[in-house]
Amino acid sequence: MTEQQQLSQIYLDANATTPVLPAAAQAALATMQTQFGNPSSSHITGLQAKQIMEQTRSKARKVIGASSGQVIFTSGATEGIQTAILSALYQAKQSYNSNKKPCILYGATEHKAVPESLKHWNHILDIHSEIKAIPVDKDGMLDLDFIAKEVSNALMICTMAVNNETGAEQDLSKLETVIRSNNPNTYWMVDCVQALGKVELKIANTSIDYAPFSGHKLYAMKGIGFVYIREKAPFTPFIAGGGQESGLRSGTENLPGLASLNVIFDELIGQGRGVFATKETLCDYRDQIAKALTTAFPTIVFNNNFACSVPTTLNFAIPGFSAKEILDLFDAANIRVSSGSACSSKVTGSFVLDAMGLPQTQSEAAIRLSFGPAATQAEIDAACERIAYCARALGHSCLVNMNDLDNKSKLDGLVQFKVGGSCCWLFVDSESKEAVIIEPLAELTQRLLTVLECQGLKLRAVIDTHGHADHASARTQLLNDELKTQKTDHLGWPAQCNVVTVDMLTLPFIDVGKFALVKIATPGHTQDSISLALCHKAELKAGKFNSLYTFCGDLILMGTLGRTNFESSDASQMYQSLQLLSGLLEQDSLLCPSHDYNNEFVTTLNAETQRNQLLADVVSVRIPVADFMKKKAKLDSHIHDQANQEIMCGALTSCSQNHSFLELNNDALQAHLDDTKDVQLIDIREPHEYALNHAQQFDKNVPLTRLANFIGLQRLNKNQPLVLVCRSGSRSSVAAQTLVRLGFEHVAHLKGGYALAQ
Ligand code: PLP
């Protein structure tokens, strides 16, 4: 790809992994090129390798304060966790009294490696003990009363010193008192991965039986870690073989990893170059970042309590923004942070924050920002400056209202907002600055109000296409003073409106600048269902019905039809409504349903009749109404509403998208551009991401929220070759699918997106 306006990377995801310190990388390189021996070899090269290994072990003991017990090198903490759990449970199995119904305890906020390993070994070893999560309080601190009550019966208890998502630091000495005063014999593992280098450990002074550590969380290489095992704690090798590590962990040792760890240990015991900052300095860094974040995003909420967290982790949410949006924003500004939750379209919260009892919105929107002890003042300053820059970028999209910003991305036409599977539409006539909102969703109220104000728009109406079963309308929260006094029906349609006659039909409409929003009664899904068609007013008045966008509610959904098994549903009415609408609309006119369960954005009658036989049969009157009703009832019988889950407004069918389009890698892109005439290169990210950073040649920005608008404009020019790009190739791929489904003939996207093109 050609030159990209680049900002240097600011890496703030140290809890996931860290870069290797230059001195550690050098030491590792030396063990690959010169001191590359096998520590088991008895010749000089081998002896030199063994010397590095033993020196590293002795430094490890110093770092964690382990004068006794074993320190065994592993591939990382996950292996250390297996070793500890296998050892403890295998021994417990030999000695437990099966009548007593023992349990296994672990902290509810442990890294998944712990509960998953417990489940695994509990099953493999045929123990079948109950595995219980120890609850935590709002700060992530373990419930000591729960432990006191349960631990006497526990084969093993697993806790962590510092949490990876929140930095919450447990009080190990209090924990020890509770555990040991109730059960001196249970095996206790403490996951120390996120504590290394951040918390002083004097492990010999404790009764901790097992403590796993990992190198790559503290500037050593990936693939190296170690586990401490208390003297007399039971031990079973997790890996048997050539007898390395005195037979405790077989396999040729990872000497480069060990050499890198050796350098890190030097830093920790004060024999290095002094690259690690003191705790006090790290606290100052945290305060500085927290201040920058709060200034940039005044509504920010912090999910971790700084008073009981290590200073290197900040976990926060910005109300009104999803974790994915903030990640995309920061990534565009070349700041790397991570989300607390898995970033999928079906939003899931962070189980750690859920266990702490934080509100779901906070958990779903959680962002983790973490740095390591090698952070420098210059890096923190740069991060703070960049955070402010990110916030200003949001002003481009009018997602925050910044009066002093002069190059805001101007809205004109249709914008599609989504919350889960539900859609909300904003239509703007930029000339008159008039706007209308269709299907208002409560989660979007603040965002819509901000956009309206930021763009200086005059709201003409807020309308629902029917009384929704799955959510309450947020209509009244959006009304301006003028609209509040206007008389409307329960869906927001004004009592006073114009009418026009088209094909002998008398249709009411309201003005939105030079456009007209026409109401068409389309009952079926519910008795009150309407469709709203946006037409050019002049054309309409001349008797020509040419809808640019038809908001069809839950009449036609993408890949299916709206359900007709509600109390106020009527499948025979739906049959009539489908015929009415199909008679009015052009085959290629865009349909904008109120749901998009599969990331398909918009559709057309043409696209739907190709994949929905039932709809095709109704439209072409090949099926009598009675048969339609039977088939429809069968289709709806597939919907099974479950408590606490989104109510589905139509039965999903198996007609998932699978439309082929060109997937180009970076090299193929240039060849494609050379071979294809008049290609339009489109950056599909949101305007704030685009404003922060984009490739020069991708000089057109069509955010996904305006894909429907773009398709509407391009309706008659489907031969236009297009190449789409986004951050990772995921958004460009779903947009390409939609374009191809709607008949665009030459669509390609950059596989891997900007991420792989740099
Ligand atoms: N425990 C905690 C608290 C962690 O943060 C991680 C890594 O994210 C692990 C265990 C697993 O460590 P490793 O990647 O070394 O297997």
Short mmCIF file of N, CA and C in Angstrom, two decimals, residues 580-686:
data_model
loop_
_atom_site.label_atom_id
_atom_site.label_comp_id
_atom_site.label_asym_id
_atom_site.label_seq_id
_atom_site.Cartn_x
_atom_site.Cartn_y
_atom_site.Cartn_z
N LEU A 580 -48.98 -5.46 -1.26
CA LEU A 580 -49.12 -4.01 -1.44
C LEU A 580 -47.74 -3.37 -1.63
N LEU A 581 -46.83 -3.71 -0.73
CA LEU A 581 -45.51 -3.09 -0.78
C LEU A 581 -44.77 -3.48 -2.06
N SER A 582 -44.85 -4.75 -2.41
CA SER A 582 -44.11 -5.18 -3.60
C SER A 582 -44.71 -4.54 -4.86
N GLY A 583 -46.00 -4.22 -4.80
CA GLY A 583 -46.59 -3.54 -5.95
C GLY A 583 -46.14 -2.09 -6.06
N LEU A 584 -45.83 -1.50 -4.92
CA LEU A 584 -45.43 -0.09 -4.92
C LEU A 584 -43.94 0.12 -5.23
N LEU A 585 -43.13 -0.84 -4.77
CA LEU A 585 -41.67 -0.62 -4.81
C LEU A 585 -41.02 -1.20 -6.04
N GLU A 586 -39.93 -0.53 -6.45
CA GLU A 586 -39.07 -1.08 -7.50
C GLU A 586 -38.30 -2.26 -6.88
N GLN A 587 -37.93 -3.20 -7.73
CA GLN A 587 -37.20 -4.38 -7.26
C GLN A 587 -35.89 -4.02 -6.55
N ASP A 588 -35.27 -2.93 -7.00
CA ASP A 588 -33.94 -2.58 -6.47
C ASP A 588 -33.99 -1.45 -5.46
N SER A 589 -35.19 -1.07 -5.08
CA SER A 589 -35.32 0.00 -4.09
C SER A 589 -34.89 -0.55 -2.73
N LEU A 590 -34.20 0.25 -1.93
CA LEU A 590 -33.63 -0.29 -0.68
C LEU A 590 -34.67 -0.45 0.41
N LEU A 591 -34.63 -1.63 1.03
CA LEU A 591 -35.48 -1.91 2.19
C LEU A 591 -34.63 -1.80 3.44
N CYS A 592 -35.12 -1.07 4.41
CA CYS A 592 -34.37 -0.88 5.66
C CYS A 592 -35.21 -1.46 6.81
N PRO A 593 -35.02 -2.74 7.13
CA PRO A 593 -35.82 -3.36 8.20
C PRO A 593 -35.39 -2.86 9.57
N SER A 594 -36.20 -3.15 10.58
CA SER A 594 -35.83 -2.66 11.92
C SER A 594 -34.92 -3.64 12.66
N HIS A 595 -34.56 -4.74 11.99
CA HIS A 595 -33.58 -5.65 12.60
C HIS A 595 -32.53 -6.07 11.58
N ASP A 596 -31.35 -6.32 12.08
CA ASP A 596 -30.27 -6.84 11.25
C ASP A 596 -29.51 -7.83 12.11
N TYR A 597 -29.99 -9.06 12.11
CA TYR A 597 -29.40 -10.06 13.02
C TYR A 597 -28.07 -10.61 12.50
N ASN A 598 -27.82 -10.46 11.20
CA ASN A 598 -26.64 -11.11 10.62
C ASN A 598 -25.65 -10.15 9.97
N ASN A 599 -25.65 -8.89 10.38
CA ASN A 599 -24.72 -7.93 9.79
C ASN A 599 -24.87 -7.83 8.28
N GLU A 600 -26.11 -7.60 7.85
CA GLU A 600 -26.36 -7.51 6.40
C GLU A 600 -26.79 -6.10 5.97
N PHE A 601 -26.99 -5.24 6.93
CA PHE A 601 -27.25 -3.81 6.72
C PHE A 601 -28.60 -3.49 6.07
N VAL A 602 -28.70 -3.68 4.75
CA VAL A 602 -29.95 -3.35 4.04
C VAL A 602 -30.22 -4.42 3.00
N THR A 603 -31.39 -4.30 2.39
CA THR A 603 -31.70 -5.30 1.37
C THR A 603 -32.61 -4.70 0.31
N THR A 604 -33.03 -5.53 -0.62
CA THR A 604 -33.97 -5.10 -1.67
C THR A 604 -34.97 -6.23 -1.88
N LEU A 605 -36.05 -5.93 -2.53
CA LEU A 605 -37.03 -6.99 -2.85
C LEU A 605 -36.38 -8.03 -3.73
N ASN A 606 -35.56 -7.54 -4.64
CA ASN A 606 -34.87 -8.44 -5.56
C ASN A 606 -34.01 -9.44 -4.80
N ALA A 607 -33.18 -8.92 -3.88
CA ALA A 607 -32.28 -9.79 -3.13
C ALA A 607 -33.07 -10.75 -2.24
N GLU A 608 -34.16 -10.27 -1.67
CA GLU A 608 -34.92 -11.13 -0.75
C GLU A 608 -35.70 -12.21 -1.48
N THR A 609 -36.30 -11.86 -2.60
CA THR A 609 -37.09 -12.89 -3.30
C THR A 609 -36.16 -13.97 -3.87
N GLN A 610 -34.89 -13.62 -4.08
CA GLN A 610 -33.95 -14.63 -4.56
C GLN A 610 -33.63 -15.68 -3.51
N ARG A 611 -33.72 -15.28 -2.22
CA ARG A 611 -33.33 -16.25 -1.21
C ARG A 611 -34.48 -16.63 -0.27
N ASN A 612 -35.63 -16.00 -0.44
CA ASN A 612 -36.75 -16.28 0.44
C ASN A 612 -37.94 -16.73 -0.43
N GLN A 613 -38.07 -18.05 -0.55
CA GLN A 613 -39.06 -18.62 -1.46
C GLN A 613 -40.48 -18.20 -1.08
N LEU A 614 -40.73 -18.16 0.22
CA LEU A 614 -42.07 -17.81 0.68
C LEU A 614 -42.44 -16.40 0.23
N LEU A 615 -41.50 -15.49 0.40
CA LEU A 615 -41.74 -14.11 -0.04
C LEU A 615 -41.92 -14.07 -1.56
N ALA A 616 -41.06 -14.80 -2.26
CA ALA A 616 -41.15 -14.82 -3.73
C ALA A 616 -42.52 -15.32 -4.16
N ASP A 617 -43.03 -16.34 -3.47
CA ASP A 617 -44.34 -16.90 -3.83
C ASP A 617 -45.47 -15.91 -3.57
N VAL A 618 -45.35 -15.14 -2.50
CA VAL A 618 -46.40 -14.14 -2.20
C VAL A 618 -46.36 -13.03 -3.24
N VAL A 619 -45.17 -12.54 -3.51
CA VAL A 619 -45.01 -11.41 -4.42
C VAL A 619 -45.54 -11.76 -5.81
N SER A 620 -45.30 -12.99 -6.24
CA SER A 620 -45.73 -13.36 -7.59
C SER A 620 -47.10 -14.06 -7.57
N VAL A 621 -47.75 -13.98 -6.41
CA VAL A 621 -49.09 -14.56 -6.22
C VAL A 621 -49.15 -16.02 -6.64
N ARG A 622 -48.09 -16.75 -6.30
CA ARG A 622 -48.08 -18.18 -6.63
C ARG A 622 -48.65 -19.02 -5.50
N ILE A 623 -48.89 -18.35 -4.37
CA ILE A 623 -49.34 -19.11 -3.21
C ILE A 623 -50.63 -18.47 -2.68
N PRO A 624 -51.68 -19.26 -2.44
CA PRO A 624 -52.89 -18.67 -1.86
C PRO A 624 -52.66 -18.31 -0.39
N VAL A 625 -53.48 -17.41 0.09
CA VAL A 625 -53.25 -16.89 1.44
C VAL A 625 -53.29 -17.99 2.50
N ALA A 626 -54.18 -18.97 2.34
CA ALA A 626 -54.29 -20.03 3.36
C ALA A 626 -52.98 -20.82 3.46
N ASP A 627 -52.37 -21.11 2.30
CA ASP A 627 -51.09 -21.85 2.31
C ASP A 627 -49.98 -21.01 2.94
N PHE A 628 -50.04 -19.71 2.60
CA PHE A 628 -49.03 -18.82 3.19
C PHE A 628 -49.12 -18.88 4.71
N MET A 629 -50.35 -18.83 5.22
CA MET A 629 -50.54 -18.81 6.68
C MET A 629 -50.01 -20.09 7.31
N LYS A 630 -50.21 -21.20 6.64
CA LYS A 630 -49.72 -22.48 7.17
C LYS A 630 -48.19 -22.48 7.21
N LYS A 631 -47.61 -22.08 6.08
CA LYS A 631 -46.14 -22.09 5.99
C LYS A 631 -45.53 -21.10 6.98
N LYS A 632 -46.23 -19.99 7.14
CA LYS A 632 -45.72 -18.94 8.04
C LYS A 632 -45.75 -19.44 9.48
N ALA A 633 -46.83 -20.14 9.83
CA ALA A 633 -46.94 -20.66 11.20
C ALA A 633 -45.81 -21.66 11.46
N LYS A 634 -45.49 -22.45 10.45
CA LYS A 634 -44.41 -23.44 10.60
C LYS A 634 -43.07 -22.71 10.79
N LEU A 635 -42.88 -21.68 10.00
CA LEU A 635 -41.63 -20.89 10.09
C LEU A 635 -41.49 -20.29 11.50
N ASP A 636 -42.59 -19.72 11.98
CA ASP A 636 -42.55 -19.07 13.29
C ASP A 636 -42.37 -20.07 14.43
N SER A 637 -42.73 -21.32 14.19
CA SER A 637 -42.59 -22.31 15.26
C SER A 637 -41.12 -22.54 15.61
N HIS A 638 -40.20 -22.04 14.75
CA HIS A 638 -38.77 -22.19 15.05
C HIS A 638 -38.27 -21.15 16.05
N ILE A 639 -39.13 -20.16 16.34
CA ILE A 639 -38.69 -19.11 17.27
C ILE A 639 -38.95 -19.58 18.69
N HIS A 640 -37.91 -19.62 19.48
CA HIS A 640 -38.09 -20.00 20.88
C HIS A 640 -37.54 -18.88 21.75
N ASP A 641 -38.42 -18.05 22.25
CA ASP A 641 -37.97 -16.94 23.11
C ASP A 641 -37.48 -17.49 24.43
N GLN A 642 -36.32 -16.99 24.84
CA GLN A 642 -35.78 -17.45 26.12
C GLN A 642 -35.64 -16.26 27.06
N ALA A 643 -35.86 -16.55 28.34
CA ALA A 643 -35.75 -15.48 29.33
C ALA A 643 -34.37 -14.84 29.24
N ASN A 644 -34.29 -13.54 29.45
CA ASN A 644 -33.03 -12.77 29.44
C ASN A 644 -32.35 -12.73 28.08
N GLN A 645 -33.06 -13.13 27.03
CA GLN A 645 -32.43 -13.06 25.72
C GLN A 645 -33.25 -12.16 24.82
N GLU A 646 -32.58 -11.62 23.81
CA GLU A 646 -33.25 -10.75 22.86
C GLU A 646 -34.45 -11.49 22.26
N ILE A 647 -35.61 -10.83 22.22
CA ILE A 647 -36.78 -11.45 21.58
C ILE A 647 -36.56 -11.37 20.07
N MET A 648 -36.57 -12.49 19.41
CA MET A 648 -36.34 -12.47 17.96
C MET A 648 -37.64 -12.04 17.27
N CYS A 649 -37.52 -11.13 16.29
CA CYS A 649 -38.72 -10.63 15.64
C CYS A 649 -39.02 -11.37 14.35
N GLY A 650 -38.23 -12.36 14.04
CA GLY A 650 -38.49 -13.20 12.88
C GLY A 650 -37.67 -14.46 13.02
N ALA A 651 -38.15 -15.55 12.41
CA ALA A 651 -37.40 -16.81 12.51
C ALA A 651 -36.22 -16.74 11.56
N LEU A 652 -35.02 -16.95 12.10
CA LEU A 652 -33.86 -16.91 11.23
C LEU A 652 -33.85 -18.18 10.39
N THR A 653 -33.58 -18.01 9.13
CA THR A 653 -33.51 -19.19 8.26
C THR A 653 -32.04 -19.47 7.97
N SER A 654 -31.78 -20.50 7.24
CA SER A 654 -30.38 -20.88 7.03
C SER A 654 -29.75 -20.16 5.84
N CYS A 655 -30.44 -19.13 5.33
CA CYS A 655 -29.89 -18.49 4.13
C CYS A 655 -28.84 -17.46 4.52
N SER A 656 -27.76 -17.94 5.13
CA SER A 656 -26.70 -17.02 5.54
C SER A 656 -25.99 -16.50 4.29
N GLN A 657 -25.23 -15.44 4.47
CA GLN A 657 -24.56 -14.82 3.33
C GLN A 657 -23.38 -15.67 2.90
N ASN A 658 -23.25 -15.87 1.66
CA ASN A 658 -22.02 -16.47 1.18
C ASN A 658 -21.80 -16.00 -0.25
N HIS A 659 -21.54 -14.75 -0.39
CA HIS A 659 -21.38 -14.18 -1.71
C HIS A 659 -19.90 -13.95 -1.95
N SER A 660 -19.44 -14.35 -3.09
CA SER A 660 -17.99 -14.28 -3.29
C SER A 660 -17.58 -12.89 -3.79
N PHE A 661 -16.44 -12.49 -3.32
CA PHE A 661 -15.84 -11.23 -3.76
C PHE A 661 -14.34 -11.43 -3.66
N LEU A 662 -13.61 -10.54 -4.30
CA LEU A 662 -12.15 -10.70 -4.34
C LEU A 662 -11.53 -10.34 -2.99
N GLU A 663 -10.68 -11.22 -2.50
CA GLU A 663 -9.93 -10.90 -1.29
C GLU A 663 -8.49 -10.63 -1.70
N LEU A 664 -8.06 -9.41 -1.51
CA LEU A 664 -6.72 -9.04 -1.98
C LEU A 664 -5.78 -8.92 -0.80
N ASN A 665 -4.56 -9.42 -0.97
CA ASN A 665 -3.55 -9.05 0.04
C ASN A 665 -2.84 -7.80 -0.48
N ASN A 666 -1.92 -7.31 0.29
CA ASN A 666 -1.31 -6.03 -0.03
C ASN A 666 -0.63 -6.03 -1.40
N ASP A 667 0.03 -7.14 -1.74
CA ASP A 667 0.73 -7.21 -3.04
C ASP A 667 -0.29 -7.27 -4.18
N ALA A 668 -1.33 -8.07 -3.96
CA ALA A 668 -2.33 -8.24 -5.03
C ALA A 668 -3.10 -6.95 -5.27
N LEU A 669 -3.17 -6.09 -4.26
CA LEU A 669 -3.92 -4.84 -4.40
C LEU A 669 -3.35 -4.01 -5.55
N GLN A 670 -2.03 -3.87 -5.55
CA GLN A 670 -1.43 -3.02 -6.58
C GLN A 670 -1.70 -3.59 -7.97
N ALA A 671 -1.55 -4.91 -8.11
CA ALA A 671 -1.81 -5.55 -9.40
C ALA A 671 -3.27 -5.34 -9.81
N HIS A 672 -4.16 -5.44 -8.85
CA HIS A 672 -5.59 -5.26 -9.12
C HIS A 672 -5.85 -3.83 -9.61
N LEU A 673 -5.20 -2.88 -8.96
CA LEU A 673 -5.40 -1.48 -9.34
C LEU A 673 -4.85 -1.23 -10.75
N ASP A 674 -3.72 -1.89 -11.06
CA ASP A 674 -3.13 -1.72 -12.40
C ASP A 674 -4.05 -2.32 -13.47
N ASP A 675 -4.72 -3.41 -13.11
CA ASP A 675 -5.53 -4.15 -14.10
C ASP A 675 -6.96 -3.62 -14.24
N THR A 676 -7.45 -2.89 -13.24
CA THR A 676 -8.86 -2.51 -13.25
C THR A 676 -9.01 -1.01 -13.46
N LYS A 677 -9.87 -0.66 -14.38
CA LYS A 677 -10.04 0.77 -14.70
C LYS A 677 -10.99 1.44 -13.69
N ASP A 678 -10.70 2.66 -13.36
CA ASP A 678 -11.62 3.50 -12.56
C ASP A 678 -12.08 2.86 -11.26
N VAL A 679 -11.14 2.26 -10.56
CA VAL A 679 -11.52 1.64 -9.29
C VAL A 679 -11.76 2.73 -8.25
N GLN A 680 -12.78 2.52 -7.43
CA GLN A 680 -12.98 3.44 -6.30
C GLN A 680 -12.48 2.75 -5.04
N LEU A 681 -11.54 3.40 -4.35
CA LEU A 681 -10.98 2.82 -3.12
C LEU A 681 -11.68 3.44 -1.93
N ILE A 682 -12.26 2.59 -1.12
CA ILE A 682 -13.12 3.10 -0.04
C ILE A 682 -12.66 2.61 1.32
N ASP A 683 -12.46 3.54 2.22
CA ASP A 683 -12.16 3.23 3.61
C ASP A 683 -13.50 3.12 4.33
N ILE A 684 -13.76 1.96 4.90
CA ILE A 684 -15.10 1.66 5.41
C ILE A 684 -15.21 1.93 6.92
N ARG A 685 -14.14 2.49 7.51
CA ARG A 685 -14.17 2.75 8.96
C ARG A 685 -14.98 4.03 9.26
N GLU A 686 -15.18 4.28 10.52
CA GLU A 686 -15.95 5.46 10.92
C GLU A 686 -15.12 6.74 10.71
#
